[in-house]
Amino acid sequence: MNEKILILDFGSQYTQLIARRVRELNIYSEIVPYNKIPVLDASVKAIILSGSPFSVKEPDALQVDLESIIGQRPVLAICYGAQYIADYYGGKVERSEKREYGKAKLSKIHKQDDFLAGINEDSQVWMSHGDTIFRMPEQFELLASTDNVDVAAYKSLPSAFAEPVYCIQFHPEVTHSLDGGRLLKNFAVDIAGCKGDWTPAAFVEETVENLKAQIGEEKVIMGLSGGVDSSVAATLLQRAIGYNLTCIFVDNGLLRKDEFEEVLENYKGLGLNVIGVDAKNEFYDELAGESDPEGKRKIIGRVFIETFEKEAKKIDGAKWLGQGTIYPDVIESVSVHGPSVTIKSHHNVGGLPEKLDLKIVEPLRALFKDEVRKVGAELGLPKLLLGRHPFPGPGLGIRILGDITREKVAILQEADAIYTNTMRKHGLYDKVWQAGAILLPVQSVGVMGDERTYERTIALRAVSSTDGMTAEWSRLPHDFLAEVSTEIINNVKGINRVVYDISTKPPATIEWE
């Protein structure tokens, strides 16, 4: 990267948001744990300290090596970072009598500064902290206050350090801070001097050149899922190494209706070298009688690895395994709180590098999901592929509650296809993050014609989200839901009842298993 802003993570729930807001300015940002600060090479233009659920007054407060960053680069300290700097340099920080949480207004701007350019008094900001700065250190001066917080923003005196330090007790990264984007731009562009030239086109050009240098003339194999991440990663690799990339797309029998054939056709249009593997029978045989959700995940993952390994060994001279890893996966593995306790077993390629003795190449490990889509658009991938809803690795295997049979898969594929196609017809598909049908292990009484029925139930799920970490159920029109329900009941044999899931995440999850 030509330039970047480092974000030191103290465990805040908003740390990823800081990175996203900086990237919206076309400036590359990278999150690192507060206690693992890398060498500050020429690419690092500024440093941001995140907030934290911890208090600087606790005995086990997170301690950062300020001497390695203060004066080295411009610094913006948010919430915990601001309180830590105040405490470190001799100011007074105490626990608040009550936690300051929610909307506030900048009631007083004490000093005009490039950092506050375009920010007016009464600008709404978002507070979320339990400590308060009651007195600044001597090397700093006051910039702004709110009605309840005297020291809402402050900065280092010009004579204090070689580079400026800005500290704020509110969160500019959340949408509730209405001028937060402007504040971050003032810091990153006007104070730190970032050019803001990290665009999808620049990413493609730089990544392709890096892949050429990294891989050379060696061969790469990659498992495709038909989803956005693996498709964009494969296209970048293909741009770099051409037919030295071989992709493997496995039909596990748990894909959506006609998906195997449609995805292969899409990949052919992209010029990718893809091997399609029909392994439905192997998956169905191994899954027979298994009802436990984690048991199903493990079987699907194991059979995928066995199938992929068998196909991969047919490719002579492969040295690399391509993966569609994206930035949230990377952040999770190096977070302040340590690696995730439970890694979802549907990350199907887990263990493959060791089994096949391959090196890993991950072209998208620096990108968030929305950035992957922008890069895909830059690469010319079809809008239909880029706009696809996320689909779980185990596929319909975790949307069929209970054991899996060919009959159940066929029923769910038909119901899901009706749901998805009707969403597209009504212009709703692109307005939700993810939607799918779930086959429940519930039978209920119904009446069809003059006959009494005792058949299965389909649940419909649609959620709105930005990254899948939290999700709100989508308010789909009642007329649409009525139409989908009628279509499914009339056309899918074995279904006599349709329900709609109105649970948020948390406490529910997006998938049912």
Coordinates of C-alpha atoms in Angstrom, one line a residue:
M1 CA 0.0 0.0 0.0
N2 CA 1.3 3.5 -0.8
E3 CA -0.3 5.1 2.3
K4 CA -2.3 3.8 5.2
I5 CA -3.7 4.8 8.6
L6 CA -3.1 2.3 11.5
I7 CA -5.9 1.8 14.0
L8 CA -4.9 0.5 17.4
D9 CA -7.6 -1.7 18.7
F10 CA -8.4 -1.6 22.4
G11 CA -11.4 -3.9 22.0
S12 CA -14.1 -1.4 21.1
Q13 CA -17.3 -2.6 19.4
Y14 CA -16.8 0.3 17.0
T15 CA -13.2 -0.5 15.9
Q16 CA -14.3 -2.0 12.5
L17 CA -16.5 1.1 12.0
I18 CA -13.5 3.4 12.3
A19 CA -11.7 1.4 9.6
R20 CA -14.7 1.5 7.3
R21 CA -15.1 5.2 7.7
V22 CA -11.5 5.9 6.9
R23 CA -11.7 3.6 3.8
E24 CA -14.8 5.5 2.6
L25 CA -12.3 8.4 2.2
N26 CA -10.3 6.1 -0.3
I27 CA -7.6 5.8 2.4
Y28 CA -6.4 2.3 3.3
S29 CA -6.7 1.6 7.0
E30 CA -5.4 -1.4 9.0
I31 CA -6.5 -2.6 12.4
V32 CA -3.8 -4.0 14.8
P33 CA -4.0 -4.9 18.5
Y34 CA -2.9 -2.1 20.8
N35 CA 0.0 -4.2 22.1
K36 CA 1.4 -5.3 18.7
I37 CA 2.3 -2.0 17.0
P38 CA 4.4 -2.7 13.9
V39 CA 7.4 -0.7 12.7
L40 CA 6.2 2.6 11.4
D41 CA 7.4 2.6 7.8
A42 CA 6.9 5.3 5.3
S43 CA 3.5 4.0 4.3
V44 CA 2.0 4.8 7.8
K45 CA 0.7 8.4 7.6
A46 CA -1.3 8.5 10.9
I47 CA -2.4 6.5 13.9
I48 CA -5.9 6.3 15.4
L49 CA -6.5 4.9 19.0
S50 CA -9.9 3.2 19.3
G51 CA -12.3 3.2 22.2
S52 CA -12.5 0.3 24.7
P53 CA -15.0 -1.3 27.1
F54 CA -12.2 -1.0 29.7
S55 CA -11.5 1.9 32.1
V56 CA -8.1 3.5 32.3
K57 CA -8.5 3.5 36.1
E58 CA -8.7 -0.2 36.4
P59 CA -5.6 -2.1 37.6
D60 CA -5.6 -4.2 34.5
A61 CA -6.2 -1.3 32.1
L62 CA -4.8 -1.9 28.6
Q63 CA -1.4 -0.3 28.4
V64 CA 0.0 1.0 25.1
D65 CA 3.5 2.0 24.3
L66 CA 2.8 5.7 23.6
E67 CA 6.4 6.6 23.3
S68 CA 6.6 4.6 20.1
I69 CA 3.9 6.5 18.4
I70 CA 3.4 10.0 20.0
G71 CA 5.5 12.5 18.0
Q72 CA 6.2 9.9 15.3
R73 CA 2.9 10.4 13.3
P74 CA -0.2 12.5 13.7
V75 CA -2.5 10.7 16.3
L76 CA -6.2 10.8 16.8
A77 CA -7.3 9.2 20.1
I78 CA -11.0 8.3 20.5
C79 CA -12.7 7.8 23.9
Y80 CA -10.5 5.3 25.8
G81 CA -7.5 6.5 23.7
A82 CA -8.2 10.1 24.7
Q83 CA -8.6 9.2 28.4
Y84 CA -5.5 7.1 28.3
I85 CA -3.4 9.9 26.8
A86 CA -4.8 12.4 29.4
D87 CA -4.0 10.0 32.3
Y88 CA -0.5 9.2 30.9
Y89 CA 0.6 12.8 30.6
G90 CA -0.6 13.9 34.0
G91 CA -4.2 15.0 33.5
K92 CA -7.1 14.0 35.7
V93 CA -9.3 11.1 34.6
E94 CA -12.0 9.7 36.9
R95 CA -14.9 7.3 36.7
S96 CA -18.1 9.2 35.9
E97 CA -20.9 9.2 38.5
K98 CA -23.1 7.9 35.6
R99 CA -22.2 6.4 32.3
E100 CA -22.3 9.0 29.5
Y101 CA -24.1 7.3 26.6
G102 CA -26.1 8.7 23.7
K103 CA -26.5 11.8 21.7
A104 CA -24.9 15.1 22.8
K105 CA -24.1 18.4 21.1
L106 CA -20.9 20.4 20.9
S107 CA -22.1 23.4 23.0
K108 CA -18.9 25.3 22.8
I109 CA -15.9 25.3 20.3
H110 CA -13.1 27.1 22.2
K111 CA -10.6 27.3 19.4
Q112 CA -10.7 27.2 15.7
D113 CA -8.5 24.4 14.3
D114 CA -8.1 22.5 11.0
F115 CA -9.4 19.5 12.9
L116 CA -12.8 21.2 13.5
A117 CA -13.0 22.9 10.1
G118 CA -16.6 22.8 8.9
I119 CA -17.9 21.6 12.3
N120 CA -20.3 24.0 13.9
E121 CA -21.4 24.4 17.5
D122 CA -24.5 22.3 18.2
S123 CA -23.1 19.5 16.0
Q124 CA -24.5 16.2 17.2
V125 CA -22.0 13.7 18.5
W126 CA -22.3 10.2 20.1
M127 CA -21.0 9.6 23.6
S128 CA -20.2 6.1 25.0
H129 CA -17.9 6.2 28.0
G130 CA -17.7 5.5 31.7
D131 CA -14.5 7.6 32.4
T132 CA -14.3 11.4 32.1
I133 CA -11.4 13.7 31.6
F134 CA -11.7 16.4 34.3
R135 CA -8.4 18.1 33.7
M136 CA -6.2 18.0 30.6
P137 CA -2.4 17.5 30.8
E138 CA -0.3 20.8 30.6
Q139 CA 1.0 20.0 27.1
F140 CA -2.6 20.1 25.7
E141 CA -5.3 22.8 24.9
L142 CA -9.0 22.6 24.9
L143 CA -10.9 22.5 21.5
A144 CA -14.6 21.8 22.3
S145 CA -17.1 20.9 25.1
T146 CA -20.6 19.6 25.3
D147 CA -23.2 20.5 28.0
N148 CA -22.2 17.5 30.2
V149 CA -18.5 17.1 29.2
D150 CA -16.1 20.0 29.6
V151 CA -13.3 18.2 27.7
A152 CA -15.0 16.8 24.6
A153 CA -12.1 17.5 22.3
Y154 CA -8.5 18.7 22.9
K155 CA -5.1 18.7 21.2
S156 CA -1.4 18.9 21.9
L157 CA 0.3 22.3 21.9
P158 CA 2.5 22.9 18.9
S159 CA 5.6 22.9 21.1
A160 CA 4.7 19.6 22.8
F161 CA 5.5 16.9 20.2
A162 CA 6.9 16.7 16.7
E163 CA 3.5 15.6 15.3
P164 CA 0.0 16.7 16.5
V165 CA -2.1 14.7 18.9
Y166 CA -5.9 15.1 18.8
C167 CA -8.2 13.6 21.4
I168 CA -12.0 13.3 21.5
Q169 CA -14.4 11.7 24.1
F170 CA -17.1 11.0 21.5
H171 CA -17.3 8.5 18.6
P172 CA -17.0 10.1 15.1
E173 CA -17.2 6.7 13.4
V174 CA -20.9 6.1 14.2
T175 CA -23.7 7.6 12.2
H176 CA -25.2 9.4 15.2
S177 CA -22.2 11.7 15.1
L178 CA -23.6 13.7 12.2
D179 CA -20.3 15.4 11.2
G180 CA -18.1 12.5 12.2
G181 CA -17.1 11.8 8.5
R182 CA -16.0 15.4 8.1
L183 CA -14.0 15.2 11.3
L184 CA -12.2 12.0 10.1
K185 CA -11.5 13.6 6.7
N186 CA -10.1 16.7 8.4
F187 CA -7.7 14.5 10.4
A188 CA -6.8 12.1 7.6
V189 CA -6.5 14.5 4.7
D190 CA -5.8 18.0 6.1
I191 CA -3.7 17.0 9.1
A192 CA -2.1 13.7 8.1
G193 CA -1.8 14.6 4.5
C194 CA -3.3 11.4 3.0
K195 CA -4.0 11.7 -0.8
G196 CA -7.1 9.4 -0.8
D197 CA -6.1 7.4 -3.9
W198 CA -7.0 3.9 -2.6
T199 CA -9.7 3.1 -5.2
P200 CA -11.0 -0.2 -6.5
A201 CA -9.1 0.4 -9.7
A202 CA -5.9 1.1 -7.8
F203 CA -6.5 -2.0 -5.7
V204 CA -6.9 -4.2 -8.7
E205 CA -3.8 -2.9 -10.4
E206 CA -1.6 -3.3 -7.3
T207 CA -3.0 -6.7 -6.3
V208 CA -2.5 -8.2 -9.7
E209 CA 1.1 -7.0 -9.8
N210 CA 1.7 -8.3 -6.3
L211 CA 0.2 -11.7 -7.2
K212 CA 2.4 -12.0 -10.2
A213 CA 5.4 -11.3 -8.0
Q214 CA 4.2 -13.7 -5.3
I215 CA 3.3 -16.7 -7.4
G216 CA 5.4 -16.3 -10.5
E217 CA 4.9 -19.3 -12.9
E218 CA 3.6 -21.6 -10.2
K219 CA 0.1 -23.2 -10.3
V220 CA -2.8 -22.3 -8.0
I221 CA -5.9 -24.3 -7.2
M222 CA -9.0 -22.8 -5.6
G223 CA -12.3 -24.0 -4.4
L224 CA -15.2 -21.9 -5.7
S225 CA -18.6 -21.5 -4.0
G226 CA -20.5 -19.4 -6.5
G227 CA -20.4 -16.6 -4.0
V228 CA -19.0 -13.1 -4.3
D229 CA -15.7 -13.5 -2.3
S230 CA -14.4 -16.6 -4.0
S231 CA -15.5 -15.4 -7.5
V232 CA -13.7 -12.0 -7.1
A233 CA -10.6 -13.7 -5.6
A234 CA -10.5 -16.1 -8.5
T235 CA -10.9 -13.4 -11.1
L236 CA -8.0 -11.4 -9.6
L237 CA -5.8 -14.6 -9.6
Q238 CA -6.8 -15.3 -13.2
R239 CA -5.8 -11.7 -14.2
A240 CA -2.4 -12.3 -12.7
I241 CA -1.5 -15.9 -13.7
G242 CA -4.1 -16.9 -16.3
Y243 CA -4.5 -20.7 -16.9
N244 CA -2.0 -21.5 -14.1
L245 CA -5.2 -21.1 -12.0
T246 CA -7.5 -24.1 -11.8
C247 CA -10.8 -23.7 -9.9
I248 CA -12.9 -26.5 -8.4
F249 CA -16.6 -26.1 -7.9
V250 CA -18.2 -28.9 -5.9
D251 CA -21.9 -29.7 -6.1
N252 CA -22.7 -31.0 -2.6
G253 CA -26.3 -31.5 -3.3
L254 CA -27.2 -28.6 -0.9
L255 CA -27.1 -25.8 -3.4
R256 CA -30.1 -23.7 -4.5
K257 CA -32.2 -24.9 -7.4
D258 CA -30.2 -25.1 -10.7
E259 CA -27.3 -23.3 -9.0
F260 CA -24.6 -25.7 -10.0
E261 CA -25.4 -25.3 -13.8
E262 CA -26.0 -21.6 -13.6
V263 CA -22.8 -20.8 -11.7
L264 CA -20.7 -23.0 -14.0
E265 CA -22.2 -21.0 -16.9
N266 CA -21.3 -17.7 -15.2
Y267 CA -17.7 -18.8 -14.6
K268 CA -17.4 -19.9 -18.2
G269 CA -18.3 -16.3 -19.3
L270 CA -15.6 -14.9 -17.0
G271 CA -13.0 -17.0 -18.7
L272 CA -12.1 -19.0 -15.6
N273 CA -10.7 -22.5 -15.8
V274 CA -13.2 -24.4 -13.7
I275 CA -13.8 -28.1 -13.0
G276 CA -17.3 -28.9 -11.9
V277 CA -17.6 -31.9 -9.6
D278 CA -21.0 -33.6 -9.0
A279 CA -20.6 -35.1 -5.5
K280 CA -24.3 -35.1 -4.4
N281 CA -24.5 -38.8 -3.7
E282 CA -21.4 -38.8 -1.5
F283 CA -22.8 -36.0 0.6
Y284 CA -26.3 -37.5 0.9
D285 CA -24.9 -40.9 1.8
E286 CA -22.7 -39.5 4.6
L287 CA -25.4 -37.2 6.0
A288 CA -28.0 -40.0 6.2
G289 CA -29.6 -40.0 9.6
E290 CA -27.6 -37.1 11.1
S291 CA -29.8 -34.4 12.8
D292 CA -27.3 -32.5 15.0
P293 CA -26.5 -29.1 13.4
E294 CA -22.8 -29.3 14.3
G295 CA -22.6 -32.9 13.3
K296 CA -24.0 -32.0 9.8
R297 CA -21.5 -29.1 9.5
K298 CA -18.6 -31.4 10.3
I299 CA -19.8 -34.1 7.8
I300 CA -20.3 -31.5 5.1
G301 CA -16.8 -30.0 5.8
R302 CA -15.1 -33.4 5.9
V303 CA -16.7 -34.7 2.6
F304 CA -15.9 -31.4 0.9
I305 CA -12.2 -31.7 1.9
E306 CA -12.1 -35.3 0.7
T307 CA -13.7 -34.4 -2.6
F308 CA -11.6 -31.3 -3.1
E309 CA -8.4 -33.2 -2.2
K310 CA -9.2 -36.0 -4.7
E311 CA -9.7 -33.5 -7.5
A312 CA -6.7 -31.3 -6.5
K313 CA -4.3 -34.3 -6.7
K314 CA -5.2 -34.6 -10.4
I315 CA -3.5 -31.2 -11.0
D316 CA 0.2 -31.7 -11.4
G317 CA 2.6 -29.2 -9.9
A318 CA 0.1 -27.1 -7.9
K319 CA 2.0 -25.1 -5.2
W320 CA -0.7 -22.7 -3.9
L321 CA -4.2 -22.8 -2.5
G322 CA -6.3 -19.7 -3.3
Q323 CA -8.8 -18.6 -0.7
G324 CA -11.5 -15.9 -0.5
T325 CA -10.6 -14.8 3.0
I326 CA -11.8 -11.2 3.7
Y327 CA -10.8 -8.7 6.3
P328 CA -13.4 -9.4 9.0
D329 CA -12.0 -13.0 9.1
V330 CA -8.4 -11.6 9.5
I331 CA -9.5 -9.1 12.3
E332 CA -11.2 -11.9 14.2
S333 CA -8.0 -14.0 14.3
V334 CA -5.8 -11.2 15.6
S335 CA -8.3 -9.3 17.8
V336 CA -7.5 -7.9 21.2
H337 CA -9.6 -10.7 22.8
G338 CA -7.5 -13.4 21.0
P339 CA -8.6 -15.9 18.3
S340 CA -12.2 -16.8 18.1
V341 CA -13.0 -19.6 20.6
T342 CA -15.1 -21.6 18.2
I343 CA -14.2 -21.5 14.5
K344 CA -17.3 -22.4 12.5
S345 CA -16.8 -25.8 11.0
H346 CA -18.4 -24.7 7.7
H347 CA -15.2 -22.9 6.7
N348 CA -14.8 -25.9 4.5
V349 CA -11.2 -25.5 3.3
G350 CA -9.9 -25.6 6.9
G351 CA -7.0 -28.2 7.0
L352 CA -6.6 -28.3 3.3
P353 CA -3.2 -26.5 3.0
E354 CA -1.6 -29.0 5.4
K355 CA -3.2 -32.0 3.7
L356 CA -2.1 -30.9 0.3
D357 CA 1.2 -29.3 1.3
L358 CA 0.2 -26.0 -0.3
K359 CA 1.0 -22.4 0.4
I360 CA -1.9 -20.0 0.9
V361 CA -2.7 -17.0 -1.3
E362 CA -5.6 -14.7 -0.2
P363 CA -6.1 -11.7 -2.6
L364 CA -9.0 -10.2 -0.6
R365 CA -7.7 -10.4 2.9
A366 CA -7.5 -6.6 3.1
L367 CA -11.1 -5.9 2.1
F368 CA -14.5 -5.7 3.7
K369 CA -17.5 -7.3 2.0
D370 CA -18.8 -4.1 0.4
E371 CA -15.3 -3.4 -0.9
V372 CA -15.1 -6.8 -2.4
R373 CA -18.3 -6.0 -4.4
K374 CA -16.7 -2.7 -5.6
V375 CA -13.6 -4.5 -6.7
G376 CA -15.7 -7.1 -8.5
A377 CA -17.5 -4.4 -10.4
E378 CA -14.2 -2.9 -11.4
L379 CA -13.2 -6.3 -12.7
G380 CA -16.4 -6.5 -14.8
L381 CA -18.1 -9.3 -12.9
P382 CA -21.9 -9.6 -13.7
K383 CA -24.2 -7.6 -11.4
L384 CA -26.2 -10.8 -10.9
L385 CA -23.2 -12.5 -9.3
L386 CA -22.0 -9.5 -7.3
G387 CA -25.5 -8.9 -5.9
R388 CA -25.9 -12.5 -4.7
H389 CA -27.0 -12.8 -1.1
P390 CA -24.5 -14.5 1.3
F391 CA -25.1 -18.2 1.3
P392 CA -23.8 -20.5 4.2
G393 CA -21.0 -22.9 3.5
P394 CA -23.1 -25.9 4.4
G395 CA -25.8 -24.6 2.1
L396 CA -29.3 -25.9 2.6
G397 CA -27.9 -28.5 5.0
I398 CA -28.4 -25.9 7.8
R399 CA -31.7 -24.7 6.4
I400 CA -33.2 -28.1 6.7
L401 CA -33.8 -28.6 10.5
G402 CA -33.2 -32.2 11.4
D403 CA -31.9 -35.0 9.1
I404 CA -31.3 -34.4 5.4
T405 CA -32.9 -36.5 2.6
R406 CA -33.1 -36.0 -1.1
E407 CA -36.8 -35.4 -0.8
K408 CA -36.4 -32.6 1.8
V409 CA -33.7 -30.9 -0.3
A410 CA -36.0 -31.0 -3.4
I411 CA -38.9 -29.5 -1.4
L412 CA -36.7 -26.7 0.0
Q413 CA -35.1 -25.9 -3.3
E414 CA -38.5 -25.4 -4.9
A415 CA -39.8 -23.2 -2.0
D416 CA -36.5 -21.2 -1.9
A417 CA -36.6 -20.6 -5.7
I418 CA -40.2 -19.3 -5.5
Y419 CA -39.3 -17.0 -2.6
T420 CA -36.1 -15.6 -4.4
N421 CA -37.7 -15.3 -7.8
T422 CA -40.8 -13.4 -6.4
M423 CA -38.4 -11.1 -4.5
R424 CA -36.7 -10.3 -7.8
K425 CA -40.0 -9.7 -9.5
H426 CA -41.1 -7.2 -6.8
G427 CA -37.7 -5.4 -6.8
L428 CA -37.0 -6.5 -3.2
Y429 CA -34.0 -8.8 -3.7
D430 CA -31.4 -6.1 -3.7
K431 CA -33.0 -4.3 -0.8
V432 CA -32.2 -7.0 1.8
W433 CA -28.9 -8.4 2.9
Q434 CA -29.8 -12.0 2.9
A435 CA -33.0 -14.1 2.4
G436 CA -33.8 -17.8 2.4
A437 CA -36.3 -20.4 3.1
I438 CA -36.1 -22.9 6.0
L439 CA -37.7 -26.3 6.1
L440 CA -39.0 -27.0 9.7
P441 CA -39.3 -30.4 11.3
V442 CA -42.9 -29.5 12.0
Q443 CA -46.1 -30.9 10.5
S444 CA -49.4 -29.3 11.0
V445 CA -53.1 -29.8 10.0
G446 CA -54.4 -28.1 6.9
V447 CA -57.2 -28.3 4.4
M448 CA -56.5 -28.5 0.6
G449 CA -59.6 -28.8 -1.5
D450 CA -62.0 -31.0 0.4
E451 CA -59.2 -33.0 2.0
R452 CA -57.5 -32.8 5.4
T453 CA -53.7 -32.6 5.2
Y454 CA -50.9 -33.1 7.6
E455 CA -47.8 -31.6 6.0
R456 CA -44.6 -29.6 6.5
T457 CA -44.0 -25.9 7.3
I458 CA -41.6 -23.5 5.5
A459 CA -40.2 -20.5 7.4
L460 CA -39.1 -17.4 5.4
R461 CA -36.2 -15.3 6.6
A462 CA -35.0 -11.9 5.3
V463 CA -32.7 -9.6 7.1
S464 CA -31.1 -6.2 6.7
S465 CA -27.5 -5.8 7.6
T466 CA -24.1 -4.2 6.6
D467 CA -21.7 -7.0 7.5
G468 CA -23.8 -9.8 9.0
M469 CA -22.5 -9.2 12.5
T470 CA -25.9 -7.7 13.5
A471 CA -29.1 -7.9 11.6
E472 CA -32.6 -6.6 11.6
W473 CA -35.5 -8.5 10.1
S474 CA -36.7 -7.0 6.9
R475 CA -40.1 -5.3 6.8
L476 CA -41.3 -7.0 3.6
P477 CA -44.8 -5.9 2.3
H478 CA -47.7 -8.0 3.5
D479 CA -49.0 -8.4 0.0
F480 CA -45.7 -9.8 -1.2
L481 CA -45.6 -12.3 1.7
A482 CA -49.2 -13.4 0.9
E483 CA -48.2 -14.0 -2.7
V484 CA -45.1 -16.0 -1.8
S485 CA -47.1 -18.1 0.7
T486 CA -49.8 -18.9 -1.8
E487 CA -47.2 -19.8 -4.5
I488 CA -45.3 -22.1 -2.2
I489 CA -48.4 -23.9 -0.9
N490 CA -49.9 -24.3 -4.3
N491 CA -46.8 -25.4 -6.1
V492 CA -44.6 -27.3 -3.6
K493 CA -46.0 -30.7 -2.8
G494 CA -45.7 -31.5 0.9
I495 CA -46.0 -27.9 2.2
N496 CA -49.3 -26.6 3.7
R497 CA -48.1 -23.7 5.9
V498 CA -45.7 -20.7 5.5
V499 CA -44.5 -18.5 8.4
Y500 CA -42.2 -15.4 8.5
D501 CA -39.3 -15.0 10.9
I502 CA -39.3 -11.6 12.7
S503 CA -36.2 -12.2 15.0
T504 CA -33.3 -9.8 15.1
K505 CA -29.6 -10.8 15.5
P506 CA -28.8 -10.8 18.3
P507 CA -30.4 -12.6 20.1
A508 CA -31.3 -14.8 17.2
T509 CA -28.8 -15.7 14.4
I510 CA -29.4 -15.2 10.7
E511 CA -29.4 -18.9 9.9
W512 CA -31.5 -21.3 12.1
E513 CA -28.7 -23.8 12.6

